[in-house]
Amino acid sequence: MILDHPSIGAFVTHCGWNSTLEGICAGVPMVMWPAFAEQFYNEKMVTEVLGTGVSVGNKKWEKVGSEGVPRR
């Protein structure tokens, strides 16, 4: 498995279930970046329950309308 290679220091993941399990089984720290669906639950499990990852990305749910994300 690629994540078992000694040169891997951490794993940036979208928090899909298979990616999450691979990271846990390999024992590498994970940078969690969920996008949708159950990925947010997987992020919570790794960061708050197992303590083997850190979160990046949004902390607040916001609805995006048909006009898209407003520019600043």
Short mmCIF file of N, CA and C in Angstrom, two decimals:
data_model
loop_
_atom_site.label_atom_id
_atom_site.label_comp_id
_atom_site.label_asym_id
_atom_site.label_seq_id
_atom_site.Cartn_x
_atom_site.Cartn_y
_atom_site.Cartn_z
N MET A 1 0.84 -1.17 0.00
CA MET A 1 0.00 0.00 0.00
C MET A 1 0.89 1.25 0.00
N ILE A 2 0.52 2.23 -0.76
CA ILE A 2 1.33 3.44 -0.92
C ILE A 2 1.52 4.17 0.41
N LEU A 3 0.49 4.25 1.22
CA LEU A 3 0.59 4.99 2.48
C LEU A 3 1.52 4.33 3.49
N ASP A 4 1.88 3.08 3.26
CA ASP A 4 2.81 2.39 4.16
C ASP A 4 4.27 2.72 3.86
N HIS A 5 4.54 3.43 2.77
CA HIS A 5 5.91 3.75 2.40
C HIS A 5 6.52 4.69 3.44
N PRO A 6 7.78 4.49 3.82
CA PRO A 6 8.41 5.31 4.87
C PRO A 6 8.53 6.79 4.54
N SER A 7 8.45 7.16 3.26
CA SER A 7 8.58 8.57 2.91
C SER A 7 7.28 9.36 3.12
N ILE A 8 6.19 8.69 3.43
CA ILE A 8 4.90 9.36 3.64
C ILE A 8 4.86 9.93 5.06
N GLY A 9 4.74 11.26 5.15
CA GLY A 9 4.69 11.91 6.46
C GLY A 9 3.28 12.20 6.92
N ALA A 10 2.38 12.44 5.96
CA ALA A 10 0.98 12.72 6.25
C ALA A 10 0.18 12.48 4.98
N PHE A 11 -1.13 12.47 5.12
CA PHE A 11 -2.03 12.16 4.03
C PHE A 11 -3.14 13.20 3.97
N VAL A 12 -3.23 13.94 2.86
CA VAL A 12 -4.33 14.89 2.66
C VAL A 12 -5.46 14.13 1.99
N THR A 13 -6.64 14.11 2.62
CA THR A 13 -7.74 13.31 2.11
C THR A 13 -9.03 14.11 2.04
N HIS A 14 -9.90 13.71 1.11
CA HIS A 14 -11.22 14.32 0.98
C HIS A 14 -12.21 13.67 1.95
N CYS A 15 -11.75 12.74 2.74
CA CYS A 15 -12.53 12.08 3.79
C CYS A 15 -13.51 11.05 3.27
N GLY A 16 -13.30 10.55 2.07
CA GLY A 16 -14.10 9.41 1.62
C GLY A 16 -13.80 8.21 2.50
N TRP A 17 -14.74 7.29 2.59
CA TRP A 17 -14.59 6.17 3.53
C TRP A 17 -13.36 5.33 3.23
N ASN A 18 -13.13 4.98 1.96
CA ASN A 18 -11.96 4.16 1.63
C ASN A 18 -10.65 4.87 1.94
N SER A 19 -10.56 6.15 1.61
CA SER A 19 -9.35 6.92 1.90
C SER A 19 -9.12 7.01 3.40
N THR A 20 -10.20 7.23 4.15
CA THR A 20 -10.10 7.33 5.60
C THR A 20 -9.60 6.02 6.20
N LEU A 21 -10.16 4.90 5.76
CA LEU A 21 -9.72 3.60 6.27
C LEU A 21 -8.26 3.31 5.91
N GLU A 22 -7.85 3.66 4.71
CA GLU A 22 -6.46 3.45 4.31
C GLU A 22 -5.51 4.24 5.21
N GLY A 23 -5.86 5.49 5.49
CA GLY A 23 -5.03 6.31 6.37
C GLY A 23 -4.95 5.77 7.78
N ILE A 24 -6.10 5.31 8.30
CA ILE A 24 -6.13 4.75 9.65
C ILE A 24 -5.29 3.48 9.71
N CYS A 25 -5.47 2.59 8.74
CA CYS A 25 -4.73 1.32 8.72
C CYS A 25 -3.23 1.53 8.56
N ALA A 26 -2.85 2.55 7.80
CA ALA A 26 -1.42 2.83 7.60
C ALA A 26 -0.82 3.55 8.80
N GLY A 27 -1.67 4.15 9.63
CA GLY A 27 -1.18 4.84 10.82
C GLY A 27 -0.52 6.17 10.54
N VAL A 28 -0.87 6.81 9.42
CA VAL A 28 -0.29 8.11 9.10
C VAL A 28 -1.23 9.22 9.55
N PRO A 29 -0.67 10.37 9.97
CA PRO A 29 -1.52 11.51 10.31
C PRO A 29 -2.25 11.98 9.05
N MET A 30 -3.47 12.47 9.23
CA MET A 30 -4.27 12.89 8.08
C MET A 30 -4.71 14.34 8.19
N VAL A 31 -4.71 15.00 7.04
CA VAL A 31 -5.27 16.34 6.91
C VAL A 31 -6.62 16.13 6.24
N MET A 32 -7.69 16.43 6.97
CA MET A 32 -9.05 16.11 6.53
C MET A 32 -9.69 17.32 5.85
N TRP A 33 -10.17 17.12 4.60
CA TRP A 33 -10.80 18.19 3.84
C TRP A 33 -12.08 17.66 3.18
N PRO A 34 -13.16 17.55 3.96
CA PRO A 34 -14.40 16.98 3.42
C PRO A 34 -15.08 17.92 2.44
N ALA A 35 -15.87 17.35 1.53
CA ALA A 35 -16.59 18.15 0.54
C ALA A 35 -18.10 18.03 0.70
N PHE A 36 -18.62 16.81 0.92
CA PHE A 36 -20.06 16.64 1.03
C PHE A 36 -20.38 15.28 1.64
N ALA A 37 -21.67 15.06 1.88
CA ALA A 37 -22.23 13.79 2.35
C ALA A 37 -21.58 13.32 3.66
N GLU A 38 -21.27 12.02 3.73
CA GLU A 38 -20.76 11.44 4.98
C GLU A 38 -19.33 11.83 5.27
N GLN A 39 -18.69 12.53 4.37
CA GLN A 39 -17.30 12.92 4.57
C GLN A 39 -17.12 13.77 5.83
N PHE A 40 -18.12 14.54 6.19
CA PHE A 40 -18.03 15.36 7.40
C PHE A 40 -18.05 14.50 8.66
N TYR A 41 -18.81 13.39 8.62
CA TYR A 41 -18.82 12.46 9.75
C TYR A 41 -17.47 11.76 9.87
N ASN A 42 -16.90 11.38 8.74
CA ASN A 42 -15.58 10.74 8.75
C ASN A 42 -14.52 11.68 9.30
N GLU A 43 -14.62 12.96 8.94
CA GLU A 43 -13.69 13.96 9.46
C GLU A 43 -13.78 14.05 10.98
N LYS A 44 -14.99 14.11 11.51
CA LYS A 44 -15.18 14.20 12.97
C LYS A 44 -14.60 12.97 13.66
N MET A 45 -14.82 11.79 13.07
CA MET A 45 -14.32 10.56 13.68
C MET A 45 -12.79 10.60 13.79
N VAL A 46 -12.12 11.02 12.73
CA VAL A 46 -10.66 11.01 12.72
C VAL A 46 -10.09 12.12 13.60
N THR A 47 -10.69 13.31 13.57
CA THR A 47 -10.12 14.44 14.31
C THR A 47 -10.50 14.44 15.78
N GLU A 48 -11.76 14.12 16.10
CA GLU A 48 -12.22 14.24 17.48
C GLU A 48 -12.24 12.93 18.26
N VAL A 49 -12.52 11.82 17.59
CA VAL A 49 -12.59 10.53 18.29
C VAL A 49 -11.23 9.85 18.31
N LEU A 50 -10.63 9.66 17.14
CA LEU A 50 -9.34 8.98 17.06
C LEU A 50 -8.16 9.90 17.34
N GLY A 51 -8.31 11.18 17.01
CA GLY A 51 -7.25 12.15 17.26
C GLY A 51 -6.03 11.98 16.37
N THR A 52 -6.22 11.41 15.19
CA THR A 52 -5.08 11.19 14.29
C THR A 52 -5.09 12.11 13.08
N GLY A 53 -5.93 13.15 13.11
CA GLY A 53 -5.99 14.06 11.97
C GLY A 53 -6.34 15.47 12.39
N VAL A 54 -6.17 16.39 11.45
CA VAL A 54 -6.55 17.79 11.66
C VAL A 54 -7.51 18.19 10.54
N SER A 55 -8.35 19.19 10.83
CA SER A 55 -9.35 19.65 9.87
C SER A 55 -8.89 20.90 9.14
N VAL A 56 -9.26 21.00 7.88
CA VAL A 56 -9.12 22.24 7.12
C VAL A 56 -10.45 22.46 6.40
N GLY A 57 -10.66 23.66 5.91
CA GLY A 57 -11.89 23.92 5.18
C GLY A 57 -12.94 24.59 6.06
N ASN A 58 -14.17 24.56 5.60
CA ASN A 58 -15.27 25.24 6.27
C ASN A 58 -15.61 24.64 7.62
N LYS A 59 -15.95 25.50 8.55
CA LYS A 59 -16.44 25.07 9.85
C LYS A 59 -17.93 25.37 9.98
N LYS A 60 -18.47 26.11 9.02
CA LYS A 60 -19.86 26.54 9.07
C LYS A 60 -20.56 26.16 7.77
N TRP A 61 -21.74 25.54 7.90
CA TRP A 61 -22.53 25.18 6.73
C TRP A 61 -23.20 26.42 6.18
N GLU A 62 -23.10 26.62 4.89
CA GLU A 62 -23.78 27.74 4.23
C GLU A 62 -24.38 27.26 2.92
N LYS A 63 -25.58 27.72 2.65
CA LYS A 63 -26.23 27.38 1.40
C LYS A 63 -25.68 28.27 0.29
N VAL A 64 -25.35 27.65 -0.83
CA VAL A 64 -24.88 28.40 -1.99
C VAL A 64 -26.00 28.38 -3.02
N GLY A 65 -26.47 29.55 -3.39
CA GLY A 65 -27.55 29.65 -4.35
C GLY A 65 -27.07 29.50 -5.78
N SER A 66 -27.96 29.74 -6.71
CA SER A 66 -27.63 29.58 -8.12
C SER A 66 -26.61 30.62 -8.60
N GLU A 67 -26.48 31.72 -7.84
CA GLU A 67 -25.51 32.76 -8.22
C GLU A 67 -24.09 32.39 -7.82
N GLY A 68 -23.93 31.32 -7.06
CA GLY A 68 -22.60 30.87 -6.67
C GLY A 68 -22.09 31.58 -5.43
N VAL A 69 -20.82 31.42 -5.17
CA VAL A 69 -20.19 32.00 -3.99
C VAL A 69 -19.90 33.48 -4.27
N PRO A 70 -20.32 34.37 -3.36
CA PRO A 70 -20.06 35.80 -3.60
C PRO A 70 -18.57 36.12 -3.54
N ARG A 71 -18.14 37.00 -4.39
CA ARG A 71 -16.73 37.43 -4.41
C ARG A 71 -16.55 38.61 -3.47
N ARG A 72 -15.36 38.72 -2.93
CA ARG A 72 -15.06 39.83 -2.01
C ARG A 72 -14.28 40.90 -2.69
#
